[in-house]
GROMACS .gro file of C-alpha atoms in nm:
model
  454
    1MET     CA    1  10.786   7.371  13.131
    2SER     CA    2  10.998   7.623  13.008
    3SER     CA    3  11.420   7.553  12.951
    4GLU     CA    4  11.563   7.741  13.209
    5VAL     CA    5  11.293   7.599  13.461
    6ALA     CA    6  11.379   7.256  13.378
    7ARG     CA    7  11.767   7.302  13.349
    8HIS     CA    8  11.652   7.438  13.787
    9LEU     CA    9  11.549   7.132  13.860
   10LEU     CA   10  11.698   6.916  13.728
   11PHE     CA   11  12.012   7.080  13.871
   12GLN     CA   12  11.818   7.061  14.228
   13SER     CA   13  11.715   6.666  14.126
   14HIS     CA   14  12.126   6.617  14.086
   15MET     CA   15  12.230   6.820  14.437
   16ALA     CA   16  11.954   6.649  14.615
   17THR     CA   17  12.103   6.311  14.483
   18LYS     CA   18  12.442   6.426  14.619
   19THR     CA   19  12.341   6.526  14.972
   20ALA     CA   20  12.141   6.279  15.042
   21HIS     CA   21  12.462   6.014  14.999
   22MET     CA   22  12.665   6.322  15.255
   23SER     CA   23  12.721   6.251  15.551
   24PRO     CA   24  12.639   6.626  15.814
   25GLN     CA   25  13.008   6.638  15.907
   26VAL     CA   26  13.076   6.664  15.473
   27PHE     CA   27  12.740   6.885  15.405
   28ASP     CA   28  12.817   7.109  15.671
   29ASN     CA   29  13.208   7.168  15.586
   30GLU     CA   30  13.087   7.191  15.209
   31GLU     CA   31  12.819   7.476  15.355
   32LYS     CA   32  13.086   7.647  15.558
   33GLN     CA   33  13.356   7.664  15.250
   34LYS     CA   34  13.116   7.789  15.021
   35LYS     CA   35  12.995   8.065  15.296
   36GLU     CA   36  13.342   8.190  15.319
   37ASN     CA   37  13.452   8.174  14.942
   38THR     CA   38  13.157   8.387  14.880
   39ARG     CA   39  13.151   8.760  14.871
   40SER     CA   40  12.848   9.019  14.878
   41LEU     CA   41  12.965   9.383  14.701
   42ALA     CA   42  12.748   9.605  14.638
   43MET     CA   43  12.713   9.822  14.265
   44SER     CA   44  12.699  10.121  14.191
   45GLY     CA   45  12.413  10.088  13.897
   46HIS     CA   46  12.155   9.900  13.692
   47VAL     CA   47  12.277   9.573  13.519
   48GLY     CA   48  11.960   9.441  13.393
   49PHE     CA   49  11.906   9.099  13.572
   50GLU     CA   50  11.610   9.175  13.791
   51SER     CA   51  11.419   9.154  13.508
   52LEU     CA   52  11.548   8.734  13.551
   53PRO     CA   53  11.170   8.643  13.704
   54ASP     CA   54  10.982   8.865  13.425
   55GLN     CA   55  11.191   8.683  13.134
   56LEU     CA   56  11.118   8.304  13.257
   57VAL     CA   57  10.791   8.431  13.286
   58ASN     CA   58  10.747   8.496  12.934
   59ARG     CA   59  10.923   8.240  12.905
   60SER     CA   60  10.704   7.951  13.071
   61ILE     CA   61  10.398   8.134  12.929
   62GLN     CA   62  10.561   8.119  12.572
   63GLN     CA   63  10.620   7.735  12.634
   64GLY     CA   64  10.271   7.667  12.808
   65PHE     CA   65  10.242   7.417  13.095
   66CYS     CA   66  10.163   7.061  13.128
   67PHE     CA   67   9.978   6.927  13.494
   68ASN     CA   68   9.864   6.559  13.428
   69ILE     CA   69   9.617   6.415  13.751
   70LEU     CA   70   9.561   6.032  13.807
   71CYS     CA   71   9.171   5.976  13.923
   72VAL     CA   72   9.114   5.713  14.120
   73GLY     CA   73   8.777   5.512  14.277
   74GLU     CA   74   8.490   5.306  14.196
   75THR     CA   75   8.263   5.307  13.899
   76GLY     CA   76   7.970   5.599  13.871
   77ILE     CA   77   8.175   5.753  14.202
   78GLY     CA   78   8.177   6.098  13.958
   79LYS     CA   79   8.505   6.095  13.904
   80SER     CA   80   8.413   6.265  13.502
   81THR     CA   81   8.245   6.459  13.630
   82LEU     CA   82   8.347   6.648  13.880
   83ILE     CA   83   8.675   6.667  13.648
   84ASP     CA   84   8.422   6.833  13.391
   85THR     CA   85   8.293   7.076  13.680
   86LEU     CA   86   8.668   7.162  13.798
   87PHE     CA   87   8.803   7.325  13.434
   88ASN     CA   88   8.483   7.413  13.373
   89THR     CA   89   8.431   7.258  12.998
   90ASN     CA   90   8.290   6.856  12.868
   91PHE     CA   91   8.550   6.649  12.799
   92GLU     CA   92   8.343   6.374  12.684
   93ASP     CA   93   8.450   6.091  12.867
   94HIS     CA   94   8.219   5.785  12.794
   95GLU     CA   95   7.994   5.617  13.086
   96SER     CA   96   8.215   5.311  13.157
   97SER     CA   97   8.130   4.989  13.266
   98HIS     CA   98   8.069   4.799  13.558
   99PHE     CA   99   8.219   4.412  13.421
  100TYR     CA  100   8.555   4.469  13.338
  101PRO     CA  101   8.766   4.119  13.424
  102HIS     CA  102   9.089   4.394  13.540
  103VAL     CA  103   9.147   4.700  13.599
  104ARG     CA  104   9.259   4.919  13.296
  105LEU     CA  105   9.421   5.305  13.263
  106LYS     CA  106   9.291   5.553  13.045
  107ALA     CA  107   9.529   5.853  12.958
  108GLN     CA  108   9.304   6.129  12.703
  109THR     CA  109   9.554   6.400  12.675
  110TYR     CA  110   9.357   6.794  12.628
  111GLU     CA  111   9.490   7.126  12.442
  112LEU     CA  112   9.307   7.430  12.706
  113GLN     CA  113   9.395   7.795  12.666
  114GLU     CA  114   9.281   8.079  13.007
  115SER     CA  115   9.375   8.448  12.886
  116ASN     CA  116   9.772   8.384  12.702
  117VAL     CA  117   9.820   8.129  12.925
  118ARG     CA  118   9.813   7.778  12.764
  119LEU     CA  119   9.802   7.436  12.973
  120LYS     CA  120   9.840   7.098  12.828
  121LEU     CA  121   9.579   6.838  13.092
  122THR     CA  122   9.640   6.456  13.105
  123ILE     CA  123   9.358   6.357  13.281
  124VAL     CA  124   9.452   5.939  13.349
  125ASN     CA  125   9.045   5.728  13.470
  126THR     CA  126   9.062   5.418  13.669
  127VAL     CA  127   8.852   5.187  13.468
  128GLY     CA  128   8.705   4.919  13.650
  129PHE     CA  129   8.862   4.935  14.007
  130GLY     CA  130   8.664   4.854  14.236
  131ASP     CA  131   8.451   4.598  14.022
  132GLN     CA  132   8.619   4.297  14.054
  133ILE     CA  133   8.473   4.035  14.307
  134ASN     CA  134   8.923   3.963  14.411
  135LYS     CA  135   9.020   4.292  14.464
  136GLU     CA  136   9.313   4.151  14.599
  137GLU     CA  137   9.583   4.286  14.290
  138SER     CA  138   9.295   4.600  14.206
  139TYR     CA  139   9.596   4.850  14.315
  140GLN     CA  140   9.868   4.702  14.104
  141PRO     CA  141   9.799   4.820  13.742
  142ILE     CA  142   9.764   5.170  13.863
  143VAL     CA  143  10.114   5.149  14.081
  144ASP     CA  144  10.289   5.001  13.709
  145TYR     CA  145  10.183   5.281  13.489
  146ILE     CA  146  10.334   5.570  13.772
  147ASP     CA  147  10.602   5.347  13.707
  148THR     CA  148  10.652   5.375  13.369
  149GLN     CA  149  10.587   5.737  13.315
  150PHE     CA  150  10.896   5.801  13.562
  151GLU     CA  151  11.118   5.520  13.331
  152ALA     CA  152  11.044   5.727  13.031
  153TYR     CA  153  11.134   6.055  13.210
  154LEU     CA  154  11.432   5.872  13.361
  155GLN     CA  155  11.553   5.698  12.990
  156GLU     CA  156  11.488   6.076  12.833
  157GLU     CA  157  11.698   6.225  13.053
  158LEU     CA  158  11.978   5.950  13.054
  159LYS     CA  159  11.935   5.956  12.677
  160ILE     CA  160  12.334   6.143  12.526
  161LYS     CA  161  12.080   6.349  12.334
  162ARG     CA  162  11.796   6.475  12.502
  163SER     CA  163  11.477   6.674  12.424
  164LEU     CA  164  11.334   6.756  12.747
  165PHE     CA  165  11.237   7.095  12.689
  166ASN     CA  166  11.037   6.979  12.454
  167TYR     CA  167  10.968   6.629  12.593
  168HIS     CA  168  10.608   6.564  12.709
  169ASP     CA  169  10.557   6.472  13.094
  170SER     CA  170  10.357   6.253  13.148
  171ARG     CA  171  10.436   6.159  13.518
  172ILE     CA  172  10.174   6.231  13.783
  173HIS     CA  173  10.132   6.553  13.956
  174VAL     CA  174   9.852   6.505  14.185
  175CYS     CA  175   9.556   6.156  14.212
  176LEU     CA  176   9.197   6.261  14.326
  177TYR     CA  177   9.121   5.949  14.492
  178PHE     CA  178   8.760   5.947  14.526
  179ILE     CA  179   8.619   5.784  14.892
  180SER     CA  180   8.268   5.681  14.865
  181PRO     CA  181   8.029   5.867  15.138
  182THR     CA  182   7.923   5.579  15.356
  183GLY     CA  183   7.969   5.752  15.687
  184HIS     CA  184   8.185   5.474  15.842
  185SER     CA  185   8.525   5.382  15.755
  186LEU     CA  186   8.710   5.361  15.451
  187LYS     CA  187   8.758   5.021  15.268
  188THR     CA  188   9.044   4.839  15.259
  189LEU     CA  189   9.040   4.857  14.889
  190ASP     CA  190   9.024   5.256  14.999
  191LEU     CA  191   9.373   5.194  15.251
  192LEU     CA  192   9.653   4.958  15.068
  193THR     CA  193   9.593   5.175  14.773
  194MET     CA  194   9.650   5.468  14.942
  195LYS     CA  195   9.924   5.336  15.116
  196SER     CA  196  10.035   5.194  14.818
  197LEU     CA  197  10.045   5.517  14.651
  198ASP     CA  198  10.187   5.774  14.877
  199SER     CA  199  10.529   5.732  14.816
  200LYS     CA  200  10.481   5.720  14.405
  201VAL     CA  201  10.241   6.086  14.372
  202ASN     CA  202  10.076   6.371  14.595
  203ILE     CA  203   9.749   6.214  14.704
  204ILE     CA  204   9.411   6.461  14.751
  205PRO     CA  205   9.173   6.253  14.895
  206VAL     CA  206   8.849   6.364  14.833
  207ILE     CA  207   8.447   6.231  14.915
  208ALA     CA  208   8.263   6.164  14.669
  209LYS     CA  209   7.875   6.288  14.602
  210ALA     CA  210   7.917   6.433  14.969
  211ASP     CA  211   7.551   6.582  14.914
  212ALA     CA  212   7.416   6.157  14.977
  213ILE     CA  213   7.472   6.224  15.397
  214SER     CA  214   7.375   6.511  15.635
  215LYS     CA  215   7.624   6.798  15.714
  216THR     CA  216   7.656   6.607  16.099
  217GLU     CA  217   7.779   6.305  15.938
  218LEU     CA  218   7.985   6.393  15.701
  219GLN     CA  219   8.196   6.559  15.946
  220LYS     CA  220   8.273   6.288  16.157
  221PHE     CA  221   8.340   6.072  15.877
  222LYS     CA  222   8.628   6.320  15.819
  223ILE     CA  223   8.756   6.305  16.112
  224LYS     CA  224   8.727   5.868  16.149
  225LEU     CA  225   8.913   5.881  15.765
  226MET     CA  226   9.205   6.123  15.849
  227SER     CA  227   9.195   5.909  16.169
  228GLU     CA  228   9.261   5.585  16.005
  229LEU     CA  229   9.495   5.771  15.764
  230VAL     CA  230   9.724   5.846  16.074
  231SER     CA  231   9.764   5.569  16.216
  232ASN     CA  232   9.786   5.395  15.884
  233GLY     CA  233  10.063   5.542  15.795
  234VAL     CA  234   9.886   5.726  15.450
  235GLN     CA  235  10.085   6.011  15.406
  236ILE     CA  236   9.868   6.235  15.172
  237TYR     CA  237   9.953   6.584  15.029
  238GLN     CA  238  10.024   6.853  15.280
  239PHE     CA  239   9.929   7.184  15.090
  240PRO     CA  240  10.330   7.378  15.160
  241THR     CA  241  10.344   7.651  15.463
  242ASP     CA  242  10.690   7.752  15.429
  243ASP     CA  243  10.537   8.040  15.187
  244GLU     CA  244  10.473   8.313  15.355
  245THR     CA  245  10.224   8.445  15.120
  246ILE     CA  246  10.034   8.113  15.126
  247ALA     CA  247  10.120   7.996  15.420
  248LYS     CA  248   9.797   8.119  15.651
  249ILE     CA  249   9.523   8.016  15.357
  250ASN     CA  250   9.716   7.638  15.313
  251ALA     CA  251   9.762   7.565  15.652
  252SER     CA  252   9.375   7.672  15.712
  253MET     CA  253   9.297   7.449  15.394
  254ASN     CA  254   9.501   7.150  15.541
  255GLY     CA  255   9.257   7.124  15.850
  256HIS     CA  256   8.899   7.081  15.631
  257LEU     CA  257   9.121   6.695  15.416
  258PRO     CA  258   8.910   6.537  15.305
  259PHE     CA  259   8.745   6.761  15.054
  260ALA     CA  260   8.398   6.674  15.043
  261VAL     CA  261   8.242   6.761  14.642
  262VAL     CA  262   8.016   6.748  14.444
  263GLY     CA  263   8.078   6.823  14.050
  264SER     CA  264   7.779   6.905  13.834
  265MET     CA  265   7.776   7.069  13.504
  266ASP     CA  266   7.416   7.162  13.539
  267GLU     CA  267   7.268   7.487  13.543
  268VAL     CA  268   7.035   7.565  13.764
  269LYS     CA  269   6.834   7.925  13.815
  270VAL     CA  270   6.876   8.070  14.162
  271GLY     CA  271   6.728   8.395  14.257
  272ASN     CA  272   6.829   8.569  13.977
  273LYS     CA  273   7.173   8.357  13.830
  274MET     CA  274   7.148   8.097  13.671
  275VAL     CA  275   7.446   7.830  13.930
  276LYS     CA  276   7.632   7.499  13.886
  277ALA     CA  277   7.402   7.295  14.078
  278ARG     CA  278   7.226   6.963  14.172
  279GLN     CA  279   6.876   7.016  14.194
  280TYR     CA  280   6.639   6.713  14.406
  281PRO     CA  281   6.303   6.724  14.491
  282TRP     CA  282   6.357   6.865  14.868
  283GLY     CA  283   6.591   7.099  14.768
  284ILE     CA  284   6.942   7.224  14.592
  285VAL     CA  285   7.328   7.169  14.590
  286GLN     CA  286   7.507   7.389  14.469
  287VAL     CA  287   7.855   7.357  14.371
  288GLU     CA  288   8.025   7.688  14.413
  289ASN     CA  289   7.878   7.768  14.781
  290GLU     CA  290   8.106   7.714  15.073
  291ASN     CA  291   7.799   7.627  15.270
  292HIS     CA  292   7.619   7.324  15.090
  293CYS     CA  293   8.036   7.158  14.973
  294ASP     CA  294   8.426   7.186  14.991
  295PHE     CA  295   8.452   7.254  14.581
  296VAL     CA  296   8.558   7.583  14.586
  297LYS     CA  297   8.812   7.483  14.842
  298LEU     CA  298   8.959   7.184  14.630
  299ARG     CA  299   8.956   7.416  14.313
  300GLU     CA  300   9.119   7.691  14.483
  301MET     CA  301   9.437   7.438  14.632
  302LEU     CA  302   9.431   7.179  14.339
  303ILE     CA  303   9.468   7.460  14.028
  304CYS     CA  304   9.520   7.835  14.194
  305THR     CA  305   9.709   7.798  14.475
  306ASN     CA  306   9.949   7.480  14.415
  307MET     CA  307   9.917   7.358  14.101
  308GLU     CA  308  10.298   7.444  14.048
  309ASP     CA  309  10.460   7.322  14.420
  310LEU     CA  310  10.282   6.993  14.290
  311ARG     CA  311  10.463   6.978  13.987
  312ASP     CA  312  10.755   7.026  14.189
  313GLU     CA  313  10.731   6.834  14.439
  314THR     CA  314  10.675   6.537  14.216
  315HIS     CA  315  10.975   6.630  14.067
  316THR     CA  316  11.203   6.707  14.307
  317ARG     CA  317  11.089   6.432  14.592
  318HIS     CA  318  10.886   6.150  14.410
  319TYR     CA  319  11.100   6.090  14.084
  320GLU     CA  320  11.421   6.184  14.275
  321LEU     CA  321  11.265   5.879  14.534
  322TYR     CA  322  11.258   5.653  14.165
  323ARG     CA  323  11.498   5.801  13.987
  324ARG     CA  324  11.776   5.776  14.319
  325ARG     CA  325  11.627   5.412  14.343
  326LYS     CA  326  11.661   5.348  14.000
  327LEU     CA  327  12.107   5.420  13.977
  328GLU     CA  328  12.125   5.243  14.310
  329GLU     CA  329  11.992   4.964  14.143
  330MET     CA  330  12.200   5.014  13.870
  331GLY     CA  331  12.524   5.058  14.108
  332LEU     CA  332  12.551   5.369  14.075
  333THR     CA  333  12.676   5.579  14.411
  334ASP     CA  334  12.790   5.980  14.484
  335MET     CA  335  13.019   5.824  14.733
  336GLY     CA  336  13.346   5.644  14.717
  337PRO     CA  337  13.458   5.345  14.996
  338GLU     CA  338  13.606   5.639  15.236
  339ASN     CA  339  13.335   5.846  15.201
  340LYS     CA  340  13.451   6.115  14.978
  341PRO     CA  341  13.234   6.262  14.697
  342LEU     CA  342  13.327   6.126  14.330
  343SER     CA  343  13.267   6.250  13.959
  344LEU     CA  344  13.053   6.048  13.769
  345GLN     CA  345  13.365   5.986  13.602
  346GLU     CA  346  13.537   5.799  13.919
  347THR     CA  347  13.185   5.642  13.978
  348TYR     CA  348  13.187   5.519  13.622
  349GLU     CA  349  13.572   5.421  13.595
  350ALA     CA  350  13.466   5.214  13.906
  351LYS     CA  351  13.151   5.073  13.823
  352ARG     CA  352  13.328   4.947  13.494
  353HIS     CA  353  13.653   4.786  13.637
  354GLU     CA  354  13.408   4.664  13.887
  355PHE     CA  355  13.189   4.499  13.603
  356TYR     CA  356  13.499   4.379  13.425
  357GLY     CA  357  13.627   4.200  13.751
  358GLU     CA  358  13.299   4.110  13.738
  359ARG     CA  359  13.305   3.929  13.380
  360GLN     CA  360  13.631   3.757  13.437
  361ARG     CA  361  13.490   3.569  13.672
  362LYS     CA  362  13.244   3.466  13.610
  363GLU     CA  363  13.444   3.356  13.258
  364GLU     CA  364  13.659   3.194  13.445
  365GLU     CA  365  13.414   2.982  13.597
  366MET     CA  366  13.187   2.948  13.280
  367LYS     CA  367  13.518   2.831  13.166
  368GLN     CA  368  13.584   2.615  13.452
  369LEU     CA  369  13.190   2.498  13.471
  370PHE     CA  370  13.243   2.399  13.072
  371VAL     CA  371  13.556   2.167  13.175
  372GLN     CA  372  13.387   1.974  13.388
  373ARG     CA  373  13.099   1.948  13.211
  374VAL     CA  374  13.309   1.840  12.922
  375LYS     CA  375  13.479   1.603  13.126
  376GLU     CA  376  13.139   1.439  13.298
  377LYS     CA  377  12.995   1.479  12.877
  378GLU     CA  378  13.360   1.270  12.792
  379ALA     CA  379  13.351   1.002  13.072
  380VAL     CA  380  12.934   0.940  13.032
  381LEU     CA  381  12.965   0.901  12.637
  382LYS     CA  382  13.253   0.615  12.721
  383GLU     CA  383  13.093   0.471  12.958
  384ALA     CA  384  12.796   0.437  12.701
  385GLU     CA  385  13.108   0.303  12.432
  386ARG     CA  386  13.155   0.028  12.711
  387GLU     CA  387  12.850  -0.037  12.792
  388LEU     CA  388  12.734  -0.054  12.355
  389GLN     CA  389  13.126  -0.221  12.307
  390ALA     CA  390  13.006  -0.541  12.591
  391LYS     CA  391  12.658  -0.587  12.417
  392PHE     CA  392  12.853  -0.563  12.101
  393GLU     CA  393  13.077  -0.851  12.146
  394HIS     CA  394  12.751  -1.035  12.344
  395LEU     CA  395  12.534  -1.047  11.965
  396LYS     CA  396  12.895  -1.164  11.860
  397ARG     CA  397  12.942  -1.445  12.033
  398VAL     CA  398  12.569  -1.524  12.055
  399HIS     CA  399  12.592  -1.502  11.643
  400GLN     CA  400  12.934  -1.714  11.629
  401GLU     CA  401  12.700  -1.970  11.890
  402GLU     CA  402  12.419  -1.941  11.672
  403LYS     CA  403  12.592  -2.022  11.313
  404LEU     CA  404  12.816  -2.273  11.450
  405ARG     CA  405  12.499  -2.492  11.531
  406LEU     CA  406  12.360  -2.429  11.210
  407GLU     CA  407  12.659  -2.546  11.010
  408GLU     CA  408  12.579  -2.839  11.331
  409LYS     CA  409  12.247  -2.890  11.160
  410ARG     CA  410  12.313  -2.831  10.802
  411ARG     CA  411  12.658  -3.093  10.809
  412LEU     CA  412  12.371  -3.327  10.947
  413LEU     CA  413  12.131  -3.296  10.751
  414GLU     CA  414  12.348  -3.323  10.436
  415GLU     CA  415  12.494  -3.604  10.589
  416GLU     CA  416  12.114  -3.776  10.618
  417ILE     CA  417  12.034  -3.658  10.219
  418ILE     CA  418  12.313  -3.855  10.109
  419ALA     CA  419  12.222  -4.160  10.319
  420PHE     CA  420  11.850  -4.106  10.202
  421SER     CA  421  12.025  -4.045   9.842
  422LYS     CA  422  12.207  -4.422   9.824
  423LYS     CA  423  11.859  -4.542  10.002
  424LYS     CA  424  11.710  -4.429   9.687
  425ALA     CA  425  11.867  -4.559   9.400
  426THR     CA  426  11.985  -4.914   9.620
  427SER     CA  427  11.572  -4.934   9.556
  428GLU     CA  428  11.566  -4.885   9.212
  429ILE     CA  429  11.832  -5.160   9.133
  430TYR     CA  430  11.644  -5.427   9.317
  431GLN     CA  431  11.255  -5.248   9.131
  432ASN     CA  432  11.423  -5.309   8.858
  433GLN     CA  433  11.574  -5.667   8.894
  434PRO     CA  434  11.223  -5.933   8.759
  435PHE     CA  435  11.140  -6.124   9.045
  436MET     CA  436  11.158  -6.515   9.008
  437THR     CA  437  11.121  -6.797   9.251
  438PRO     CA  438  11.223  -7.252   9.292
  439GLY     CA  439  10.851  -7.372   9.238
  440GLY     CA  440  10.777  -7.177   8.943
  441ASN     CA  441  11.110  -7.388   8.759
  442VAL     CA  442  10.978  -7.704   8.905
  443ARG     CA  443  10.679  -7.637   8.654
  444LYS     CA  444  10.857  -7.589   8.357
  445ASP     CA  445  11.044  -7.933   8.389
  446LYS     CA  446  10.711  -8.101   8.427
  447ASP     CA  447  10.558  -7.972   8.102
  448ARG     CA  448  10.893  -8.002   7.953
  449LYS     CA  449  10.814  -8.459   8.069
  450ASN     CA  450  10.458  -8.424   7.969
  451SER     CA  451  10.504  -8.285   7.621
  452SER     CA  452  10.755  -8.557   7.558
  453PHE     CA  453  10.527  -8.831   7.622
  454MET     CA  454  10.288  -8.740   7.413
   0.00000   0.00000   0.00000
């Protein structure tokens, strides 16, 4: 995107945000005042600003363009083949497996050039979409990816030192939603996914492999699909009709949605020329034959006619919605309490004052909570201290009583030892004295008498 276009879109974004919050009366008054202050003057000669469109074109060609396509559909439905056919080249995308446990998004960027116009094309493929048994959250990774690209652009836009001039815009400009040619109705997963994406990206539904059903069935299937989309409130991208140069063709193409497409890079000889086609035993389906499929219509609408409108719609509608929601979540607003416009400085000061007051309130709450917690902790510690003191006193009493009992036992034991020692000493004394009986003395006297007689 050129710098001129970028500044123009950023100005539109800022004005759209402001006017979204203005009341109709305020807006009408401002417009009326602007008209009254504007004068139309005639110039007397050539000045040169009529070359501004040429300058913008030259700058855009020099800078190049970017375009990002999101392909959503089941594995093997023909997403890669159709993209190859649309841009008439082979992007060398490898076949995906049906056994991925989760949906993942694979982005690949390519540099293309046609004549002197350079295009940086990013193709984002949904790998594993619809292959899981539980498909409840299959669309969530897609939503998260789109929001991530919006957030990256918003963060770059909010930087003090921005580089939007050479920033690689990765926001999704169009979602080609591939529908299986069942001939019956939309699957629940298709409805849930498109309903989740319609406020975030431009959706163009396409019936893949349209040569799988007959023309009659295909027409009935188209009517059935559009009826289901309308009844379920799914907003798909409508080709714009405000430009008179393309209003007629776009209005006509809106009636052909969803496009029934067939993709193929194989060339088959039909008559005297080689054409891209799919060859079957029963005949040939020509990709670029409008009687066989809507491939030419899709390419004409997507690339040749409405590519810039898709880019513009992404920035001014989907990104602007995301940006407004994020800024409102941050508390930023364009209108004051008295429904008066506020400048960015006034909004910043009001938010700063609000934040300061909120911080003071939270600090006071934290202080009170801290004091309360300290008091509660002190009460708990005092109660624990009382319990420990009571336990200490109890143990001290038990220890004292046990000590007294031991001392009493010691005293009694010592008395017993003393008594035993006395008994032992007395026993030893008795053992050491000679033992004499009265009968022994009589016998000695008899012996003395007998000896004297003899």
